[in-house]
PDB file of C-alpha atoms and ligand atoms in Angstrom:
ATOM      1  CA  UNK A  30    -114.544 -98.313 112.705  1.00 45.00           C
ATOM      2  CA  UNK A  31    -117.720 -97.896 110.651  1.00 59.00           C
ATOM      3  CA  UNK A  32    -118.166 -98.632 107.069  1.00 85.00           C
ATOM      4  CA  UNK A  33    -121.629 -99.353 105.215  1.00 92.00           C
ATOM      5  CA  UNK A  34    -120.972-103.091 104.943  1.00 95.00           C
ATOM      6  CA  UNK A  35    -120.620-103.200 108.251  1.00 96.00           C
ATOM      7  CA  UNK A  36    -123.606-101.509 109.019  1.00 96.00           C
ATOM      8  CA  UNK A  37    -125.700-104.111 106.029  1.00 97.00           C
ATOM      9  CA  UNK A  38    -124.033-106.802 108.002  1.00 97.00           C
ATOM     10  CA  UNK A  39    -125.193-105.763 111.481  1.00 97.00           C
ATOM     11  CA  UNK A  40    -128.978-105.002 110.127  1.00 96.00           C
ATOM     12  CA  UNK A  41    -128.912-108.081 108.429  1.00 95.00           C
ATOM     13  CA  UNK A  42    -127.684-110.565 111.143  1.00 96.00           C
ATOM     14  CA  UNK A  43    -130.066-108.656 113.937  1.00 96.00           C
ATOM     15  CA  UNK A  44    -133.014-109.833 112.166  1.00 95.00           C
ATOM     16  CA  UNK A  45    -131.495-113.673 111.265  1.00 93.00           C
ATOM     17  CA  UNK A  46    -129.947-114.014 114.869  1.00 95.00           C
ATOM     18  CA  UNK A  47    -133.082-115.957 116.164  1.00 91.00           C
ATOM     19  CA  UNK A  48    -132.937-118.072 112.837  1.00 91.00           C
ATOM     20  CA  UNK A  49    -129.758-119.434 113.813  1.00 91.00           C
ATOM     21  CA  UNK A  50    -130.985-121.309 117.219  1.00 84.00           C
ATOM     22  CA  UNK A  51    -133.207-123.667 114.569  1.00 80.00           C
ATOM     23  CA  UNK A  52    -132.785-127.164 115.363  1.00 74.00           C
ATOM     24  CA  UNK A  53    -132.932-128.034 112.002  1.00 79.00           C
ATOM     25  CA  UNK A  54    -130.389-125.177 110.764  1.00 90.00           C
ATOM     26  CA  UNK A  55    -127.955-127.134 108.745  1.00 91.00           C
ATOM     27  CA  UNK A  56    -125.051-124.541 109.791  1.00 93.00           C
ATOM     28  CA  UNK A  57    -125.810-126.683 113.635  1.00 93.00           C
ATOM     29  CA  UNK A  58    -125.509-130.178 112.089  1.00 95.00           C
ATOM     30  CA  UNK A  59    -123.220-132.092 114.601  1.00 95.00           C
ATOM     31  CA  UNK A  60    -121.695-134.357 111.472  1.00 96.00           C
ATOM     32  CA  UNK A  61    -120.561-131.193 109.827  1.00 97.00           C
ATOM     33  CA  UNK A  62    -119.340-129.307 113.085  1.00 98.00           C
ATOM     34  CA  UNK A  63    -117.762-132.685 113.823  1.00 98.00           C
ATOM     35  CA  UNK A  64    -115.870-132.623 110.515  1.00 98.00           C
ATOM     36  CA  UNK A  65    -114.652-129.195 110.906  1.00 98.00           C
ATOM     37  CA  UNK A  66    -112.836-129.740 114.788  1.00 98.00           C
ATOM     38  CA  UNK A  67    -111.326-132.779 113.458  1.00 98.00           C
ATOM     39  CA  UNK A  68    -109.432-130.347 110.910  1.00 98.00           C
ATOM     40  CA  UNK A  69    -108.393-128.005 113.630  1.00 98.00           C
ATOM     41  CA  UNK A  70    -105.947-130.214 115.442  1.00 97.00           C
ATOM     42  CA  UNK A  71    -107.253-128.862 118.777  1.00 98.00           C
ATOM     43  CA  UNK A  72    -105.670-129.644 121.854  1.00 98.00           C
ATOM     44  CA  UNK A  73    -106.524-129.115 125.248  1.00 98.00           C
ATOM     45  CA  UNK A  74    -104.012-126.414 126.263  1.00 98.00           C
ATOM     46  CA  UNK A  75    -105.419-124.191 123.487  1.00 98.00           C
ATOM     47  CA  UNK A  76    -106.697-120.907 123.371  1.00 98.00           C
ATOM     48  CA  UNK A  77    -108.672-119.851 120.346  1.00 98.00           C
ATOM     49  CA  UNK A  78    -110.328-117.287 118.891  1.00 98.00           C
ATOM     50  CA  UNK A  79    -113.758-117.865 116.923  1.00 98.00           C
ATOM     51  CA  UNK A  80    -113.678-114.995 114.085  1.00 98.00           C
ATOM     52  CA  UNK A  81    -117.585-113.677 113.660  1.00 98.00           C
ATOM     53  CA  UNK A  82    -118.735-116.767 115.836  1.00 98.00           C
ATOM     54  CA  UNK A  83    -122.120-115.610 115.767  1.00 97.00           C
ATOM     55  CA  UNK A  84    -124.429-117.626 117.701  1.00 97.00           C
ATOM     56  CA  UNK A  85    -121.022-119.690 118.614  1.00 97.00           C
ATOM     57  CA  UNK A  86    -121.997-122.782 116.786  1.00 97.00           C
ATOM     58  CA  UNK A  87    -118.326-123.465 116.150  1.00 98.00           C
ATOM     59  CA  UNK A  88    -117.255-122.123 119.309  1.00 98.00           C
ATOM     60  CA  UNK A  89    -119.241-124.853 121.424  1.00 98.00           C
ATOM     61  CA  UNK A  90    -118.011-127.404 119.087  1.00 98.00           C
ATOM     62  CA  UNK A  91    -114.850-126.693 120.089  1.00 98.00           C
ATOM     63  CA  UNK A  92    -115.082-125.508 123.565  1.00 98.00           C
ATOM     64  CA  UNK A  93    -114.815-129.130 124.876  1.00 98.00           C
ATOM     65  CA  UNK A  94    -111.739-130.093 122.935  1.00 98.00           C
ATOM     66  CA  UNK A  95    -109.788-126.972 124.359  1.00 98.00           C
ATOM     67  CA  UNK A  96    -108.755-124.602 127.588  1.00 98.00           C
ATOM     68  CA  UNK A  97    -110.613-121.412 126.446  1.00 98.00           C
ATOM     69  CA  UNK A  98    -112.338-119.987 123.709  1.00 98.00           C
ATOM     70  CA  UNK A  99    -113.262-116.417 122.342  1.00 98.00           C
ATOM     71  CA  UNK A 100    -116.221-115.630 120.808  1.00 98.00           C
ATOM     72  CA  UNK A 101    -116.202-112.549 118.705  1.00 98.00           C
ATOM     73  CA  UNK A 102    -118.306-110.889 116.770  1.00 98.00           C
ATOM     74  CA  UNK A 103    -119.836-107.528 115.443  1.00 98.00           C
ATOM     75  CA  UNK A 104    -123.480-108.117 116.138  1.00 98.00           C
ATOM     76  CA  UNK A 105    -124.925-108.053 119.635  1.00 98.00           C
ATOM     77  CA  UNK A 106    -128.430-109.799 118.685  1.00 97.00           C
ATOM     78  CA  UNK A 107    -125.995-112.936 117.201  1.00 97.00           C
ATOM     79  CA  UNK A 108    -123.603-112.779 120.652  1.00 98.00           C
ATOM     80  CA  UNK A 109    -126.891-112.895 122.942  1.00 97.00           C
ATOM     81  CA  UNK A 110    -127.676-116.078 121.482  1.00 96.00           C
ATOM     82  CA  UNK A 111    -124.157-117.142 122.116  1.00 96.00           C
ATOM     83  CA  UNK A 112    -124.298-116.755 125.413  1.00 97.00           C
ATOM     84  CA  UNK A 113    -127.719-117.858 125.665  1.00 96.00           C
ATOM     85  CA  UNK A 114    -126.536-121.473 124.249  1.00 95.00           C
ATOM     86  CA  UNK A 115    -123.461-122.062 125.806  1.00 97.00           C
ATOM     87  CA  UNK A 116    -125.153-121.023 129.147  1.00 97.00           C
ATOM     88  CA  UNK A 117    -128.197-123.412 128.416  1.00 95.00           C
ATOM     89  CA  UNK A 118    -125.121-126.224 127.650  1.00 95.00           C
ATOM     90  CA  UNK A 119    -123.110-125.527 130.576  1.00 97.00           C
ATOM     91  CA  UNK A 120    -120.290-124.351 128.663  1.00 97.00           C
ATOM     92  CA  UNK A 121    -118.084-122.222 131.082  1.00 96.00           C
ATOM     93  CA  UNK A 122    -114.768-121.571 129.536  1.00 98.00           C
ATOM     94  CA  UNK A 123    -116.519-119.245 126.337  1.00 98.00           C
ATOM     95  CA  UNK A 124    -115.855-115.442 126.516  1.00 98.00           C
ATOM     96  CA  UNK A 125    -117.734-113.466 124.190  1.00 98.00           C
ATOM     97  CA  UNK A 126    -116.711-110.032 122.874  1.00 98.00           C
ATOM     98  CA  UNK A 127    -117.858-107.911 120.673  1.00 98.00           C
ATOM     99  CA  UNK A 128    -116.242-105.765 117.581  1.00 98.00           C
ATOM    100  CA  UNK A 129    -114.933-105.195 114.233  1.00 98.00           C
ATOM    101  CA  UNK A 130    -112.812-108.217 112.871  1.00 98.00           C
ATOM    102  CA  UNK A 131    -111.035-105.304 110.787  1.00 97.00           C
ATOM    103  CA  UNK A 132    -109.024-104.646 113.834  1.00 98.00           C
ATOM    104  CA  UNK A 133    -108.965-107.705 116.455  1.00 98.00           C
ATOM    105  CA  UNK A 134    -108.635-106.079 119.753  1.00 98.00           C
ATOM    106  CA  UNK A 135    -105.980-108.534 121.014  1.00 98.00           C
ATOM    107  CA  UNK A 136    -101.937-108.216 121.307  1.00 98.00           C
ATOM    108  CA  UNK A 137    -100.031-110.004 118.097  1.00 98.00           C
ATOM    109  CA  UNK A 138     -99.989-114.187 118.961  1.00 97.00           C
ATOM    110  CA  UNK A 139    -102.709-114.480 122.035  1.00 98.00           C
ATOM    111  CA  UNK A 140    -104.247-117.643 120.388  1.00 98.00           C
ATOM    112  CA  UNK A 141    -103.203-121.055 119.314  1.00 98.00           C
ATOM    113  CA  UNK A 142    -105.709-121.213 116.946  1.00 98.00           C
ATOM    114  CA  UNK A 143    -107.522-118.515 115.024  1.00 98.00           C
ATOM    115  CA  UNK A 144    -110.528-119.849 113.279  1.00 98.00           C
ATOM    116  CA  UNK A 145    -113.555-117.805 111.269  1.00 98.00           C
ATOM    117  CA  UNK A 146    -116.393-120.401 109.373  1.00 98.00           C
ATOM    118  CA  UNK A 147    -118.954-118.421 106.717  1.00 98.00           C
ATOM    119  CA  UNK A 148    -117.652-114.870 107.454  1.00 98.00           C
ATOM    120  CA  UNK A 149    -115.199-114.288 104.488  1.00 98.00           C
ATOM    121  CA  UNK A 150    -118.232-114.234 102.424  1.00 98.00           C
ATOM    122  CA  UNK A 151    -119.242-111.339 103.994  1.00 98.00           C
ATOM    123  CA  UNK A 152    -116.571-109.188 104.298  1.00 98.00           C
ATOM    124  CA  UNK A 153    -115.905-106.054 102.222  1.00 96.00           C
ATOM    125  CA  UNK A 154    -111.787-107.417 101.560  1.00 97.00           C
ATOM    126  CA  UNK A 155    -111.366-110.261 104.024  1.00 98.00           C
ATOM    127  CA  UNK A 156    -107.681-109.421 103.514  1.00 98.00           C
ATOM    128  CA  UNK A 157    -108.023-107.144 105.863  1.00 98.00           C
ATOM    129  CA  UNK A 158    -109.807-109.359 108.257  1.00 98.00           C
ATOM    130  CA  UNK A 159    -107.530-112.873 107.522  1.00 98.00           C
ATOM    131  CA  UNK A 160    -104.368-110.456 108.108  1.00 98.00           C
ATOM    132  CA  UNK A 161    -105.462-109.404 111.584  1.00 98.00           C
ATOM    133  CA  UNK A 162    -106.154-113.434 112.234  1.00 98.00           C
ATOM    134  CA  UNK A 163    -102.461-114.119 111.437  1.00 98.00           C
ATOM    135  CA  UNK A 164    -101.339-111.367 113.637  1.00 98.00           C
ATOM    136  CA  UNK A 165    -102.826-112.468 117.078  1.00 98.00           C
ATOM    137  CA  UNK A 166    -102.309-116.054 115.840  1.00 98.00           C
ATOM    138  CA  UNK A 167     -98.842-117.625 117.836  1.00 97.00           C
ATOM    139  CA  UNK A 168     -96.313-117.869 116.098  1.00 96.00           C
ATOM    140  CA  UNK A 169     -96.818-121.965 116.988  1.00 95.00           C
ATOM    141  CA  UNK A 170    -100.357-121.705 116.155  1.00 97.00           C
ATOM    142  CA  UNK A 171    -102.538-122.255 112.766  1.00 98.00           C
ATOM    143  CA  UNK A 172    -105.657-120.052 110.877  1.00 98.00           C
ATOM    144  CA  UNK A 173    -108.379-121.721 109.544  1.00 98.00           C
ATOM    145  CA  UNK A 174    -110.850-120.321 107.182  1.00 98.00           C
ATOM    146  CA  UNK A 175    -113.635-122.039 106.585  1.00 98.00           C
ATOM    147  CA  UNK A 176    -116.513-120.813 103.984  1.00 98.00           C
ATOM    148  CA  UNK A 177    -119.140-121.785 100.908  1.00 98.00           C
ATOM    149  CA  UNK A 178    -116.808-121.329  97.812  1.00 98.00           C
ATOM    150  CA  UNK A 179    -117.903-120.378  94.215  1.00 98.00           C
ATOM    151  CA  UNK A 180    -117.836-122.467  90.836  1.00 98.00           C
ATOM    152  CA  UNK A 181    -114.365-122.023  89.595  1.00 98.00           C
ATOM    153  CA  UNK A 182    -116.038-120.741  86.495  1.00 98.00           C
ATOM    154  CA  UNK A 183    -115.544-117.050  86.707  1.00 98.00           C
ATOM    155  CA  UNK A 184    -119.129-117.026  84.668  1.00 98.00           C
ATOM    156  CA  UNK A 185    -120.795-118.974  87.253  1.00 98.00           C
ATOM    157  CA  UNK A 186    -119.049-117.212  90.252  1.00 98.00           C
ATOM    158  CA  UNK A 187    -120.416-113.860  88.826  1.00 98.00           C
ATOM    159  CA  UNK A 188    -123.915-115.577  88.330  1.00 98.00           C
ATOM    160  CA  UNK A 189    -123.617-117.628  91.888  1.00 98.00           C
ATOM    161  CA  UNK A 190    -122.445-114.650  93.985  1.00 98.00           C
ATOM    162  CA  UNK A 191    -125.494-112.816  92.737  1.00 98.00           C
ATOM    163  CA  UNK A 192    -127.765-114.677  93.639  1.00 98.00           C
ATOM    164  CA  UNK A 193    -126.203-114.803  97.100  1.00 98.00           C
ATOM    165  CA  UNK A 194    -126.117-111.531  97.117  1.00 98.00           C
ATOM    166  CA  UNK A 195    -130.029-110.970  95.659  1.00 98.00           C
ATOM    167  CA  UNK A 196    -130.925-113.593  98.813  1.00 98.00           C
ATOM    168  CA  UNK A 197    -128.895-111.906 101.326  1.00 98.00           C
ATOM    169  CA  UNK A 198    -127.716-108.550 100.762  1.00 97.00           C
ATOM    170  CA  UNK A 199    -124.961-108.471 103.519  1.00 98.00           C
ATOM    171  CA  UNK A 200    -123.282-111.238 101.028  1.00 98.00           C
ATOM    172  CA  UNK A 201    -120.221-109.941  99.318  1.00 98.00           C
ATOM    173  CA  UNK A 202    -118.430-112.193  97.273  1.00 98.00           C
ATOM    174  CA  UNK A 203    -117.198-116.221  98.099  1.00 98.00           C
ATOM    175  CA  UNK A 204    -114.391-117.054  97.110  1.00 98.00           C
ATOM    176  CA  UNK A 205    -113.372-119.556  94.974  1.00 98.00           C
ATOM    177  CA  UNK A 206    -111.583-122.626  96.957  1.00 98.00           C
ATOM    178  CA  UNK A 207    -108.183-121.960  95.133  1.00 98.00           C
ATOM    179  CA  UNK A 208    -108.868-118.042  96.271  1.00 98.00           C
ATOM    180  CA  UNK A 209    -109.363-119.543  99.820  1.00 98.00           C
ATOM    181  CA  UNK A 210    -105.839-120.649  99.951  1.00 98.00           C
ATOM    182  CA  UNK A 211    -104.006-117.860  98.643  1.00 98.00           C
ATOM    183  CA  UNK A 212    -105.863-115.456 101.086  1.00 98.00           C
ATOM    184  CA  UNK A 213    -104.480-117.754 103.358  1.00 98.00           C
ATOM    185  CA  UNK A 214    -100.950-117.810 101.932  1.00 98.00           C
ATOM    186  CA  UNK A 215    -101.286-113.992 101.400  1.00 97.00           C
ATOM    187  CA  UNK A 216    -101.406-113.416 104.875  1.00 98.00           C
ATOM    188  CA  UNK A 217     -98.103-115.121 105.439  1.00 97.00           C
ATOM    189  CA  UNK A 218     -99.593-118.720 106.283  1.00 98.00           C
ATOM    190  CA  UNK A 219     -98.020-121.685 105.007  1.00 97.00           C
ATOM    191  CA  UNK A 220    -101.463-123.696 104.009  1.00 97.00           C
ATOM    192  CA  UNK A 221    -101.113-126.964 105.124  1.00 97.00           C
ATOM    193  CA  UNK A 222    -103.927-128.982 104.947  1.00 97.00           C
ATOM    194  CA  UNK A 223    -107.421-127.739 102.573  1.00 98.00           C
ATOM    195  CA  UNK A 224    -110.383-130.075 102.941  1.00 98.00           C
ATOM    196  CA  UNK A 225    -114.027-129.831 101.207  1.00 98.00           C
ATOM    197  CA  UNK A 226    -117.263-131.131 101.285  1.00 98.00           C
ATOM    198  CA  UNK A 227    -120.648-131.174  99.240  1.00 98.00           C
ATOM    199  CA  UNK A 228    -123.972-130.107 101.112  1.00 96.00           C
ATOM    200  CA  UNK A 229    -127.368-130.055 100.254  1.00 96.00           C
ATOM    201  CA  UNK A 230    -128.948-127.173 100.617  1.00 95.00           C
ATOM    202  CA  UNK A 231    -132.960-126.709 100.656  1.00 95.00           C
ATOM    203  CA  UNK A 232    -133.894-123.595  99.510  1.00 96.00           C
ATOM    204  CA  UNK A 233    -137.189-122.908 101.763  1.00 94.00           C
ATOM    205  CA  UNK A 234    -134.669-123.154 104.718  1.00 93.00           C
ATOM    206  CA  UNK A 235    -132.043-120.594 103.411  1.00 96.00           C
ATOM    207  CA  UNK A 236    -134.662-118.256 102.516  1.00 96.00           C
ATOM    208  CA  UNK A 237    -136.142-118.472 106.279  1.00 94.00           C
ATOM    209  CA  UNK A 238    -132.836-117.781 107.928  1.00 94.00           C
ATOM    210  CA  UNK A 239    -131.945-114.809 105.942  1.00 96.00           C
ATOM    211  CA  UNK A 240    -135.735-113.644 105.955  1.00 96.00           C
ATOM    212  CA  UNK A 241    -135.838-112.887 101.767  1.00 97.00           C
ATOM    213  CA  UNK A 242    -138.237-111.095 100.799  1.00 97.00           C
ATOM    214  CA  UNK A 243    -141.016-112.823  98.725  1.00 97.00           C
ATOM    215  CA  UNK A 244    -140.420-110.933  95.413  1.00 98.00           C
ATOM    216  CA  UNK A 245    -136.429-112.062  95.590  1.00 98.00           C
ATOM    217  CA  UNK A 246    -137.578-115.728  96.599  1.00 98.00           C
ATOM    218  CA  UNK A 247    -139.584-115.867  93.515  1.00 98.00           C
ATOM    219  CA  UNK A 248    -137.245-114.158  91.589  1.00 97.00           C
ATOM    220  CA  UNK A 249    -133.899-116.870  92.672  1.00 98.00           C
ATOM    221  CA  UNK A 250    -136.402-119.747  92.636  1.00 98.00           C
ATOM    222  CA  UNK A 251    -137.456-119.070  88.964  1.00 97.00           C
ATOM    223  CA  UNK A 252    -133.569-118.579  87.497  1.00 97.00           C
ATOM    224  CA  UNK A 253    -133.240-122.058  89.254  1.00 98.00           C
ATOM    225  CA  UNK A 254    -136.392-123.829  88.126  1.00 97.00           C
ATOM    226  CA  UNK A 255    -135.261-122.714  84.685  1.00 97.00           C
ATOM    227  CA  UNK A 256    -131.520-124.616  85.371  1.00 97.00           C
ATOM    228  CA  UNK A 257    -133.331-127.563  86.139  1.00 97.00           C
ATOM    229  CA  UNK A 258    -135.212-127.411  83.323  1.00 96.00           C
ATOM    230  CA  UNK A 259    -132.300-127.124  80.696  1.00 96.00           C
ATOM    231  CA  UNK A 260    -131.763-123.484  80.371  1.00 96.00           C
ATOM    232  CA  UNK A 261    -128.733-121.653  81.493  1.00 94.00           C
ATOM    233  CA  UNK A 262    -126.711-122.592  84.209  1.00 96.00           C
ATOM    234  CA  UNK A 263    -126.859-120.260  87.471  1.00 97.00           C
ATOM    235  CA  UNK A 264    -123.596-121.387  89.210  1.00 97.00           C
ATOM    236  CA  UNK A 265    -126.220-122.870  92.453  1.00 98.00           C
ATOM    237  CA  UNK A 266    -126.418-126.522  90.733  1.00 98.00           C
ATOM    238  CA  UNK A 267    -129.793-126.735  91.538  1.00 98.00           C
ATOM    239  CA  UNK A 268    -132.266-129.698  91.865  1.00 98.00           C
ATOM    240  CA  UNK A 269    -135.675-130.460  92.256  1.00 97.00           C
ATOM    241  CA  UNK A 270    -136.463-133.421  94.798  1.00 96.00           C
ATOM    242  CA  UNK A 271    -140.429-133.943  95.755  1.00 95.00           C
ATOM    243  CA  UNK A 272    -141.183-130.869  93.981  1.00 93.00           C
ATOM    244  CA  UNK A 273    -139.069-128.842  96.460  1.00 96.00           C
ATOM    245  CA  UNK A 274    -135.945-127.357  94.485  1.00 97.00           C
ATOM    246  CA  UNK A 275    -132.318-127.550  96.557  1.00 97.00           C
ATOM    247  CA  UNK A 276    -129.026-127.076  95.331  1.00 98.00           C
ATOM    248  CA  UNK A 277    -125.279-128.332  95.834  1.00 98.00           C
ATOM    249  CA  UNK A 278    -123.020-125.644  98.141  1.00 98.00           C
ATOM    250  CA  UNK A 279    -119.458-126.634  98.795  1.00 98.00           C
ATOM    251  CA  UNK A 280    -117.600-126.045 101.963  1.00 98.00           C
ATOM    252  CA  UNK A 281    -113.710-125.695 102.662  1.00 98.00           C
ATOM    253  CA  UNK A 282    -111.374-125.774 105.515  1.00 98.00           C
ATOM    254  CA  UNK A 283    -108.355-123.986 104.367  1.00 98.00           C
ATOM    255  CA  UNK A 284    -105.323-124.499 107.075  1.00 98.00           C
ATOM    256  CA  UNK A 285    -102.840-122.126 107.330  1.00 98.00           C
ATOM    257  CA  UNK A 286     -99.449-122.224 109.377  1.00 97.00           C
ATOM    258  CA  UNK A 287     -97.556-119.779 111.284  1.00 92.00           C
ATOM    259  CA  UNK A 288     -93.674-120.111 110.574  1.00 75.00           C
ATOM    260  CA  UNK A 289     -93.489-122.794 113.386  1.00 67.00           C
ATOM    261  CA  UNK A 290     -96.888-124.279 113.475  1.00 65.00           C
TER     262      UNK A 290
HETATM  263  C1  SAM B  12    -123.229-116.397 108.505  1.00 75.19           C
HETATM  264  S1  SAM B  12    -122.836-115.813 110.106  1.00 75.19           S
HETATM  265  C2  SAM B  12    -121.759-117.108 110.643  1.00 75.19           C
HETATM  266  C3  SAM B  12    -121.678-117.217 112.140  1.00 75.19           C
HETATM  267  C4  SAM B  12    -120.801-118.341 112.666  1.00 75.19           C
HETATM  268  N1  SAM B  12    -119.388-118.131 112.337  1.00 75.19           N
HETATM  269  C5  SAM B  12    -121.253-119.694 112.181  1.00 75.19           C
HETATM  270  O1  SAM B  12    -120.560-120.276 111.354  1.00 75.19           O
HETATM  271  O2  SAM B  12    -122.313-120.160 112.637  1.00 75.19           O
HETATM  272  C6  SAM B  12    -121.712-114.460 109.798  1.00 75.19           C
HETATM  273  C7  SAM B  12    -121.319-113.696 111.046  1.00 75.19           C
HETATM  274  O3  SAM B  12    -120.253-112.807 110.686  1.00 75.19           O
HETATM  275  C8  SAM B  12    -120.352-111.666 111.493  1.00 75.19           C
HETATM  276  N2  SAM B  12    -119.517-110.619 110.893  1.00 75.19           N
HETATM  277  C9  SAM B  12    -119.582-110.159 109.624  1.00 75.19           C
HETATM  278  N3  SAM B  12    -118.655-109.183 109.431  1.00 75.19           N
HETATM  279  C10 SAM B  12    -117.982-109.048 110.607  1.00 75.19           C
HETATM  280  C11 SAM B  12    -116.899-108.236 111.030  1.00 75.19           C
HETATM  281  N4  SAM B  12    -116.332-107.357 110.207  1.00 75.19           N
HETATM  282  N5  SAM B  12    -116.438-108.381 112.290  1.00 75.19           N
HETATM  283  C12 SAM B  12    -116.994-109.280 113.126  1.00 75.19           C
HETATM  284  N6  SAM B  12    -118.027-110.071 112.792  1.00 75.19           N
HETATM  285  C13 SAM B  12    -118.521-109.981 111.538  1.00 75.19           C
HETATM  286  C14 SAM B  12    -121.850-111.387 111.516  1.00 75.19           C
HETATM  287  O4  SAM B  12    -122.218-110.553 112.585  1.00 75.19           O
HETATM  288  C15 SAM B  12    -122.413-112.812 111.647  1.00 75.19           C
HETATM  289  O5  SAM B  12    -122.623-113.162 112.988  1.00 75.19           O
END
């Protein structure tokens, strides 16, 4: 299946796939990957699927913790770095495959867990996608979603998702954290546990992964100088620190349930 955000999101993540083996790449921090397994209540029978793993950052976090893990994903430039890594860690029970989360190419509850981190965000109706992660999910098993969310502020979402979007056109919409759960209920999940956390985010690094052109740069930069300065809010809550300007994201885990799980 082919659709043109697919296609946006497969030019955009060939050209940030090398981005994403930076050792400073906050997506990589161990504290934060850390923080995210302990919410998965992994154990070491498990089976899981990584949703649009990417490079596999969360899927080496967890391979350790756990049997087997599948790394899946639509890009091939972002699953060559997979590889890459886990090889270079000595990480043998990762599979990689590649494809369309719209239709998971696995029979209805292979996996104990079924996890997807900063994918919603770009996905044309992640209902689609988060549907398809309940399905192969056991019945026993849990879905985790884990994504950036928007102000609640359906003013600021507009303004923040923009912006996104401006930086990185393969952004679609996040979701706010309340939307995060019922995606998660919609899908017939019973969410059990949602967890958040606030993250600094400096703005010369997010431009570099996503490669931004200069013009937009300047362009996102100036809306948030002018925040910081007093005029209208942008939804980023930026700040200024050394004359650098960063702003606030905010990352959930939303936990969902199978009927036994
Ligand atoms: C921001 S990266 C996140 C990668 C990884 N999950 C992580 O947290 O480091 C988003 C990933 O989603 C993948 N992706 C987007 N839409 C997809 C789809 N429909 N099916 C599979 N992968 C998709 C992209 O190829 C990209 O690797």
């Amino acid at each position: 299946m082919t659709s043109k955000q697919t296609d946006v999101v497969k030019r955009e993540f060939a050209k940030q796939a090398g981005g994403f083996r930076e050792p400073g790449l906050t997506l990589a921090r161990a504290d934060y990957l850390n923080w995210m397994v302990e919410n998965l209540g992994l154990e070491s029978h498990h089976s899981v699927l990584d949703v649009a793993a990417g490079t596999g950052h969360l899927s080496r976090a967890m391979a350790p913790h756990v049997a087997h893990v599948t790394a899946f994903d639509l890009t091939p430039e972002m699953l060559a770095q997979a590889r890459a890594l886990a090889n270079a860690e000595g990480l043998d029970n990762i599979e990689f495959a590649e494809g369309n989360a719209e239709r998971l190419p696995f029979e209805a509850g292979s996996f104990d867990r079924v996890v997807t981190r900063f994918a919603v965000h770009h996905f044309a109706d992640p209902r689609v996608q988060v549907g398809e992660m309940a399905r192969v999910c056991n019945p026993d098993g849990r879905v985790a979603v884990i994504d950036m969310v928007a102000p609640d502020d359906p003013a600021l979402a507009e303004s923040y998702n923009r912006l996104e979007r401006q930086r990185d056109p393969s952004h679609t919409w996040a979701f706010t954290a309340a939307d995060l759960v019922a995606l998660v209920a919609g899908a017939g999940l019973r969410p059990v546990s949602t967890e958040s956390r606030e993250i600094e985010v400096n703005t010369g690094n997010w431009f570099d992964l996503t490669k931004t052109p200069a013009a937009d740069r300047e362009s996102i930069l100036q809306e948030m100088a002018a925040e910081i300065d007093g005029g209208s809010e942008s939804g980023m809550r930026s700040f200024r620190r050394d004359g650098e300007i960063f702003f606030m994201q905010t990352w959930v885990i939303v936990v969902g349930a199978r009927a036994g799980g």
